[in-house]
Coordinates of C-alpha atoms in Angstrom, one line a residue:
M28 CA 34.6 45.1 -231.5
A29 CA 34.1 47.5 -234.3
I30 CA 35.5 46.8 -237.7
D31 CA 37.9 49.7 -237.4
D32 CA 39.2 48.2 -234.3
L33 CA 40.4 45.0 -236.0
P34 CA 44.2 45.1 -236.6
D35 CA 45.3 45.8 -240.1
E36 CA 47.7 43.4 -241.9
H37 CA 50.9 45.2 -241.0
E38 CA 49.8 45.1 -237.4
Q39 CA 49.0 41.5 -237.7
G40 CA 52.3 40.6 -239.3
E41 CA 54.0 42.5 -236.3
R42 CA 52.1 40.5 -233.7
V43 CA 52.9 37.3 -235.4
R44 CA 56.7 38.5 -235.7
T45 CA 56.8 39.4 -232.0
W46 CA 55.1 36.0 -231.2
L47 CA 57.8 34.1 -233.3
R48 CA 60.5 36.2 -231.4
E49 CA 59.2 35.0 -228.0
N50 CA 58.3 31.5 -228.9
G51 CA 60.0 30.4 -232.2
L52 CA 63.2 28.8 -230.2
G53 CA 60.7 26.7 -228.2
I54 CA 58.8 25.6 -231.3
L55 CA 62.2 24.9 -233.1
A56 CA 63.4 22.9 -230.3
G57 CA 60.4 20.7 -230.3
I58 CA 60.7 20.2 -233.9
V59 CA 64.2 19.1 -233.4
V60 CA 63.3 16.8 -230.4
A61 CA 60.5 15.3 -232.4
F62 CA 62.6 14.5 -235.3
G63 CA 65.4 13.2 -233.2
L64 CA 62.9 10.9 -231.5
V65 CA 61.7 9.4 -234.8
G66 CA 65.2 9.2 -236.0
G67 CA 66.4 7.4 -232.6
W68 CA 63.3 5.2 -232.9
R69 CA 64.2 4.1 -236.5
W70 CA 67.8 3.6 -235.5
W71 CA 67.1 1.6 -232.6
Q72 CA 64.6 -0.7 -234.9
G73 CA 67.3 -1.0 -237.5
N74 CA 69.8 -2.0 -234.8
Q75 CA 67.7 -4.5 -233.2
H76 CA 66.9 -6.0 -236.7
A77 CA 70.5 -6.2 -237.5
Q78 CA 71.4 -7.8 -233.9
R79 CA 68.8 -10.4 -234.6
V80 CA 70.0 -11.1 -238.3
E81 CA 73.6 -11.4 -236.7
A82 CA 72.5 -13.8 -233.8
G83 CA 70.6 -15.8 -236.3
M84 CA 73.7 -16.3 -238.5
T85 CA 75.9 -17.1 -235.4
Y86 CA 73.3 -19.6 -234.4
Q87 CA 73.5 -21.3 -237.7
R88 CA 77.5 -21.5 -237.3
M89 CA 77.0 -23.0 -234.3
V90 CA 74.7 -25.8 -235.5
A91 CA 77.1 -26.3 -238.3
D92 CA 79.9 -26.9 -235.7
L93 CA 77.9 -29.2 -233.9
A94 CA 77.2 -31.3 -236.9
S95 CA 80.9 -31.5 -237.6
G96 CA 81.8 -32.4 -234.3
D97 CA 83.6 -29.2 -233.5
L98 CA 82.5 -28.6 -230.1
A99 CA 85.2 -26.0 -229.2
D100 CA 84.2 -23.8 -232.0
A101 CA 80.5 -24.3 -231.1
Q102 CA 81.3 -23.2 -227.6
R103 CA 82.8 -20.1 -228.8
Q104 CA 79.8 -19.2 -231.0
V105 CA 77.6 -19.6 -227.9
G106 CA 79.8 -17.3 -226.2
A107 CA 79.6 -14.9 -228.9
L108 CA 75.6 -14.7 -228.8
Q109 CA 75.8 -13.5 -225.2
G110 CA 72.2 -14.0 -224.1
G111 CA 68.9 -13.7 -226.0
S112 CA 66.6 -16.6 -227.4
Y113 CA 69.2 -17.5 -229.9
G114 CA 71.8 -17.7 -227.1
V115 CA 69.7 -20.0 -224.9
L116 CA 68.7 -22.2 -227.8
A117 CA 72.4 -22.6 -228.6
A118 CA 73.4 -23.4 -225.1
L119 CA 70.7 -26.1 -225.0
E120 CA 72.1 -27.8 -228.2
L121 CA 75.5 -27.4 -227.1
A122 CA 74.8 -28.9 -223.7
R123 CA 73.1 -31.9 -225.5
A124 CA 76.0 -32.4 -227.6
Q125 CA 78.5 -32.1 -224.6
V126 CA 76.5 -34.8 -222.8
Q127 CA 76.5 -37.3 -225.9
A128 CA 80.4 -36.7 -226.0
G129 CA 80.6 -37.6 -222.5
E130 CA 81.4 -34.1 -221.2
R131 CA 78.8 -33.7 -218.5
D132 CA 80.6 -31.2 -216.5
A133 CA 81.2 -29.0 -219.3
A134 CA 77.3 -29.4 -220.1
I135 CA 76.6 -28.1 -216.8
Q136 CA 78.7 -25.1 -217.0
T137 CA 77.1 -24.3 -220.6
L138 CA 73.7 -24.3 -218.9
Q139 CA 74.7 -22.4 -215.9
G140 CA 76.0 -19.8 -218.0
A141 CA 73.0 -19.5 -220.3
D142 CA 70.8 -16.4 -220.3
A143 CA 68.1 -17.0 -217.4
S144 CA 65.8 -13.9 -218.5
D145 CA 64.0 -15.6 -221.5
L146 CA 60.7 -16.5 -219.7
A147 CA 59.9 -19.1 -222.6
L148 CA 63.0 -21.0 -222.5
E149 CA 64.0 -20.9 -218.8
P150 CA 62.0 -23.6 -217.6
I151 CA 63.6 -25.9 -220.2
R152 CA 67.2 -24.8 -219.3
R153 CA 66.5 -25.3 -215.5
Q154 CA 65.0 -28.7 -216.0
R155 CA 67.8 -30.0 -218.2
L156 CA 70.5 -28.5 -215.7
G157 CA 68.5 -30.2 -212.8
Q158 CA 68.9 -33.6 -214.5
L159 CA 72.5 -33.0 -215.0
L160 CA 73.2 -32.0 -211.5
I161 CA 71.3 -34.9 -210.1
D162 CA 73.5 -37.4 -212.5
A163 CA 76.5 -35.7 -211.1
A164 CA 75.5 -36.4 -207.4
R165 CA 74.7 -32.6 -206.8
A166 CA 70.9 -33.3 -206.1
E167 CA 71.1 -30.4 -203.4
E168 CA 71.8 -27.8 -206.1
A169 CA 69.1 -29.4 -208.2
V170 CA 66.6 -28.9 -205.4
A171 CA 67.7 -25.2 -205.0
L172 CA 67.3 -24.5 -208.7
L173 CA 64.1 -26.1 -209.0
R174 CA 62.4 -25.4 -205.7
D175 CA 59.9 -22.8 -207.2
A176 CA 59.3 -24.8 -210.5
S177 CA 55.6 -24.9 -211.6
D178 CA 55.8 -27.0 -214.8
A179 CA 55.2 -30.6 -214.8
T180 CA 58.6 -31.6 -216.4
S181 CA 60.6 -29.6 -213.9
L182 CA 58.3 -30.7 -211.0
E183 CA 59.1 -34.3 -211.9
T184 CA 62.9 -33.4 -212.1
L185 CA 62.4 -31.7 -208.6
G186 CA 60.9 -35.0 -207.4
D187 CA 63.9 -36.9 -208.7
A188 CA 66.3 -34.4 -206.8
H189 CA 64.6 -35.2 -203.6
A190 CA 64.3 -38.9 -204.3
A191 CA 68.2 -38.9 -204.8
L192 CA 68.5 -37.4 -201.4
D193 CA 66.2 -39.8 -199.8
Q194 CA 63.6 -37.2 -199.1
T195 CA 60.6 -39.3 -199.7
A196 CA 58.1 -36.8 -198.6
E197 CA 59.1 -34.0 -200.5
A198 CA 59.7 -36.3 -203.5
R199 CA 56.0 -37.6 -203.1
E200 CA 54.8 -33.9 -203.1
A201 CA 56.7 -33.1 -206.2
Y202 CA 55.5 -36.0 -208.1
A203 CA 52.1 -35.5 -207.0
R204 CA 52.1 -32.0 -208.3
A205 CA 53.6 -33.0 -211.6
L206 CA 51.1 -35.7 -212.1
A207 CA 48.3 -33.1 -211.5
Q208 CA 49.6 -31.0 -214.4
T209 CA 50.0 -33.9 -216.9
D210 CA 47.5 -34.7 -219.4
V211 CA 46.0 -38.1 -219.1
A212 CA 47.1 -39.0 -222.6
S213 CA 50.5 -37.9 -222.2
P214 CA 53.4 -40.6 -222.9
G215 CA 55.0 -39.6 -219.7
R216 CA 52.3 -39.7 -217.3
G217 CA 52.7 -43.5 -216.5
L218 CA 56.5 -42.9 -215.3
I219 CA 55.4 -40.3 -213.1
E220 CA 52.8 -42.4 -211.5
I221 CA 55.5 -45.0 -211.1
K222 CA 57.8 -42.6 -209.4
L223 CA 54.8 -41.4 -207.3
A224 CA 54.1 -45.0 -206.1
A225 CA 57.7 -45.5 -205.3
A226 CA 57.8 -42.6 -203.0
G227 CA 54.6 -43.8 -201.2
G228 CA 51.9 -41.9 -203.0
E229 CA 49.0 -42.6 -205.3
P230 CA 47.0 -40.7 -207.7
T231 CA 44.1 -38.8 -206.5
P232 CA 40.8 -39.8 -208.1
N233 CA 41.1 -36.6 -210.4
E234 CA 44.6 -37.6 -211.3
A235 CA 44.0 -41.3 -211.9
S236 CA 44.3 -42.2 -215.6

């Protein structure tokens, strides 16, 4: 291309203005969307932080209620948390206090109503609920609750539920699985071995302490 063929500044300006007329709205929309996404993300982060702070404060109020023996207000605080890790922790604490106060059925309801989506705390919730169901002569419900358990403590409780129903073979299997997952140095290992023996089983060479 010859130098004379190159567009002069006026022509270049016209081309730029034409291009902006054709594409300017799209660019502007993209900028607006980008800023909107950034703003939305920051709002979401701020909102999540505020919710965590509020949940922490509610949990502390619940702990204070338990310390003072006000189970009714503690229960209201648990209801206000409505799920999340703080909600599960609060439900576990409230249920323990209810059991100590002789309110087993209330403790069962508390644990049944707790959020089951927290993967870290769900095994603890289910295991404690299973124990209470067995104590309430509702072992069938405990078996259904813990049927797919995989951690040692829950498997031991599953064995207890089967034993309460005189389901010896199932109890033996659950205890054996629990023992296989329990460290040799664990303080609770001896009790599992006793339960396994009572169900007609014995540790395998790899499980024996």
